[in-house]
Coordinates of N, CA and C in Angstrom, one line a residue:
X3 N 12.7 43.6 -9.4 CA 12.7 43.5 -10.8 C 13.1 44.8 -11.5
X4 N 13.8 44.6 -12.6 CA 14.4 46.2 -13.2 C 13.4 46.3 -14.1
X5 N 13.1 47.7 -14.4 CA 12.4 47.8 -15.5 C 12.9 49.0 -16.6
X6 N 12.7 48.3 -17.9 CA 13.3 49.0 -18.7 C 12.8 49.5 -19.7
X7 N 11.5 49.4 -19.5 CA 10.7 49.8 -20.7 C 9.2 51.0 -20.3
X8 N 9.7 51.7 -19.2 CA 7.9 52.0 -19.0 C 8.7 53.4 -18.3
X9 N 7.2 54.2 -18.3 CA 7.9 56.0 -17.7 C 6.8 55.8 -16.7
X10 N 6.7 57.0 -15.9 CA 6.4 56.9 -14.4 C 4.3 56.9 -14.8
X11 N 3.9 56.9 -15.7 CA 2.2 56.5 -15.8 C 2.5 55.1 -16.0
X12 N 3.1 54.8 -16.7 CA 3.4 53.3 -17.3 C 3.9 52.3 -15.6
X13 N 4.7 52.5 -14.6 CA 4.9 52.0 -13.7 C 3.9 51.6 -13.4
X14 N 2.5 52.5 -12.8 CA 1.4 52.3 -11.7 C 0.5 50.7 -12.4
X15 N 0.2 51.0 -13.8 CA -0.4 49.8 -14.8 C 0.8 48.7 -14.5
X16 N 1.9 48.7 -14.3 CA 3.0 47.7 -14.7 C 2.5 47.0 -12.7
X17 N 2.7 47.7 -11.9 CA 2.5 47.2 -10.7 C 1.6 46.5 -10.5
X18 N -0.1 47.3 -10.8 CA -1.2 46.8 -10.9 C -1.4 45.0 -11.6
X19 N -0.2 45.1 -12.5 CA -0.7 43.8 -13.2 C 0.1 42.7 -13.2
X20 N 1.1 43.3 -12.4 CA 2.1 42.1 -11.5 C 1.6 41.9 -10.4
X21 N 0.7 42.3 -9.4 CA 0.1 42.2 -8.4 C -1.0 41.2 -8.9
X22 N -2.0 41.5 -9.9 CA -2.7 40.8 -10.3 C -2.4 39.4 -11.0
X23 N -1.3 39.1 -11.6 CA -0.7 38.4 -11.7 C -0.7 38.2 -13.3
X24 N -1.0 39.2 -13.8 CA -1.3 39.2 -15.3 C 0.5 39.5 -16.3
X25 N 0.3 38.6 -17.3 CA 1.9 38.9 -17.5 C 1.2 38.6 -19.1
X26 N 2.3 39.0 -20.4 CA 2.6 38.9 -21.6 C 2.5 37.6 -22.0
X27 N 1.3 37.3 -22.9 CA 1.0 36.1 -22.9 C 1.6 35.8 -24.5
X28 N 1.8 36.5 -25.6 CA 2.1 36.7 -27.0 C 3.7 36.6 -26.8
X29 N 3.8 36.5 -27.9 CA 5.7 36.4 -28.2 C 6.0 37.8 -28.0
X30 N 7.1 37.6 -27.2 CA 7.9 39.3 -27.2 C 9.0 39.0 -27.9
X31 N 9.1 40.5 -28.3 CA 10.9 40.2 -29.0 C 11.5 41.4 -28.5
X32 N 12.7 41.6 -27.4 CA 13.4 42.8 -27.5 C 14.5 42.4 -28.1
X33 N 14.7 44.0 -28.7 CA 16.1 44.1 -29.4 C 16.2 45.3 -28.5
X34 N 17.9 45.5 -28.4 CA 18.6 46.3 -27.6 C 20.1 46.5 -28.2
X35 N 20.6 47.6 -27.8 CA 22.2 47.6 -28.0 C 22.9 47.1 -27.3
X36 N 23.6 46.5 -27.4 CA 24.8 46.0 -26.9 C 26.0 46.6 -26.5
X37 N 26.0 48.1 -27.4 CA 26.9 49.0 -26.5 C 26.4 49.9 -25.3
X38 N 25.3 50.1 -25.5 CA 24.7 51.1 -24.7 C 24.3 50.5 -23.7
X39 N 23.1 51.9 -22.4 CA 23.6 51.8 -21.4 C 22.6 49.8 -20.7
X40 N 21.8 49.9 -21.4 CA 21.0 48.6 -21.1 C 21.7 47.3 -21.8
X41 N 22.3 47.5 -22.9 CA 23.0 46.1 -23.3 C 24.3 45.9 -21.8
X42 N 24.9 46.9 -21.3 CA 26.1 47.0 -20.8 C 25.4 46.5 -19.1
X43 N 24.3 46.6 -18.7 CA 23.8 46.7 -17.5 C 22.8 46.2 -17.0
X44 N 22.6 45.1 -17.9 CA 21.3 44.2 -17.7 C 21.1 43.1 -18.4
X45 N 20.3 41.6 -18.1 CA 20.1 41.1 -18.6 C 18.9 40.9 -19.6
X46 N 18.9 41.8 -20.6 CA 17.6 41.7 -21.3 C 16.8 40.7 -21.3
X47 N 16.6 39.6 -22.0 CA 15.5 38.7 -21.8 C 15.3 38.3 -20.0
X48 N 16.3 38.3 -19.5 CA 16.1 37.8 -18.4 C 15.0 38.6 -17.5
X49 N 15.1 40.2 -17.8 CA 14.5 41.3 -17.3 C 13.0 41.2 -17.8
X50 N 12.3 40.5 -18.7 CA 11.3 40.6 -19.3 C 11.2 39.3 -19.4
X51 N 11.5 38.2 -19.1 CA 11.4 37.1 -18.4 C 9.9 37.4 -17.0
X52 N 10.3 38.4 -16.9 CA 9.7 38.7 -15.3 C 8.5 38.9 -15.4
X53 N 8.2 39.3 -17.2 CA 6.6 40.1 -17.3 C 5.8 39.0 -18.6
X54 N 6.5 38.2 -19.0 CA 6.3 37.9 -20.6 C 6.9 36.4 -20.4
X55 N 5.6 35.4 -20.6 CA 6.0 34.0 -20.7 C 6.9 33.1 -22.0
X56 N 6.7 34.1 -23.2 CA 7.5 33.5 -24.0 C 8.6 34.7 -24.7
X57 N 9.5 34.9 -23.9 CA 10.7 36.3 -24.5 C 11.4 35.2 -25.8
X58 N 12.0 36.5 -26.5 CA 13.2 36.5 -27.3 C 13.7 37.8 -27.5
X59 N 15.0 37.7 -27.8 CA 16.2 38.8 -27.7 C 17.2 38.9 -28.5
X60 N 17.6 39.7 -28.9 CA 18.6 39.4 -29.6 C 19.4 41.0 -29.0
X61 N 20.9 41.1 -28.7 CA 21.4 42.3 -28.8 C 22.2 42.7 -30.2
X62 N 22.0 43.8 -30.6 CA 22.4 44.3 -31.8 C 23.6 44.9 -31.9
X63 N 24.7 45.2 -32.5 CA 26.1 45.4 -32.0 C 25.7 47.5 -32.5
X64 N 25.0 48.1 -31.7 CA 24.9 49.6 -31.5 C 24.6 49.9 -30.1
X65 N 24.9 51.0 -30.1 CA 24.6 52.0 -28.6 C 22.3 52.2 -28.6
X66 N 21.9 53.1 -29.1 CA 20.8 53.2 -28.4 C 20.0 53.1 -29.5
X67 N 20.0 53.6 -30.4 CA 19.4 53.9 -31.4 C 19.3 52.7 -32.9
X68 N 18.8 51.5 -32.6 CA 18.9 50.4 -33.5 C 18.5 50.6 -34.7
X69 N 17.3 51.3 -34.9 CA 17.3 51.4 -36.6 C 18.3 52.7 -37.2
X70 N 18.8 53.1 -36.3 CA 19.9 54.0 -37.3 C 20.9 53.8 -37.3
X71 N 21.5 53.2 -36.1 CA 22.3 52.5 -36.0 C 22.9 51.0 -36.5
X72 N 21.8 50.1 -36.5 CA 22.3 48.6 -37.0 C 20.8 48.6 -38.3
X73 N 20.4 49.2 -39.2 CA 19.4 48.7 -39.7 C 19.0 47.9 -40.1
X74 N 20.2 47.0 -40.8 CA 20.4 45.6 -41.3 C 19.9 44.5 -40.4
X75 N 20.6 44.6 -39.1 CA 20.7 43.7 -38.3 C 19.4 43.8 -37.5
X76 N 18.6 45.2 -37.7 CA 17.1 45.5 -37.1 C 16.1 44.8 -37.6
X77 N 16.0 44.8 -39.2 CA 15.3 44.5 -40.1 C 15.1 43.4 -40.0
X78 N 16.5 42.4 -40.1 CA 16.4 40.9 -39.9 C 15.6 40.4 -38.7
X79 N 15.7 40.8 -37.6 CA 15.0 40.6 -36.4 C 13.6 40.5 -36.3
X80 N 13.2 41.8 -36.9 CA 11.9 42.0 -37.2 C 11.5 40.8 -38.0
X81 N 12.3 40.9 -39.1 CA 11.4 39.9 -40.1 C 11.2 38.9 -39.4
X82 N 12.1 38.2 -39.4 CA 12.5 37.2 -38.3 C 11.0 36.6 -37.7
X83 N 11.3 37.5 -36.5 CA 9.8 37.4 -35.5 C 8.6 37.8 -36.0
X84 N 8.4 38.6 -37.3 CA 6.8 38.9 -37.6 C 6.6 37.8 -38.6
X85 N 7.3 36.9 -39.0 CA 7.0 36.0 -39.9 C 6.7 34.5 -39.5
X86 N 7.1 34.3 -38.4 CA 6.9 32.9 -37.3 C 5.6 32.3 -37.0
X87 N 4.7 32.7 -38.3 CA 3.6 31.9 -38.4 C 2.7 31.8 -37.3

């Protein structure tokens, strides 16, 4: 499984709770760039699919940096998902 979200303290907890079989039970939402190097090199939801029972995703048309980059299109997202009752 690829992972794209965690630094090397964050792996040992990420192992531990895939072993244990514990996964993201709450709505996830990743946003990502679509130019950059994770929009170009992976399947976002698919990748967090692996940790999190209910993903959503959207790619954003920027390289890394989405609120400076797409803010419009960040914003929407957010709202989007923090409003879903």
């Amino acid at each position: 499984m690829h992972r794209l979200h965690t630094g090397p303290r964050e792996l040992v907890h990420d192992d531990a709770d895939a072993a244990a079989g514990r996964r993201v039970t709450a709505p996830l939402l990743a946003l990502w760039g679509a130019h950059g190097f994770v929009g170009r090199h992976y399947d976002v939801p698919e990748v967090w699919r692996g940790y999190a029972d209910d993903v959503r995703g959207h790619a954003l048309p920027c390289d890394h940096y989405l609120p400076e980059e797409a803010p419009d299109e960040t914003l929407r997202h957010l709202r989007a998902f923090l409003t879903l009752g």
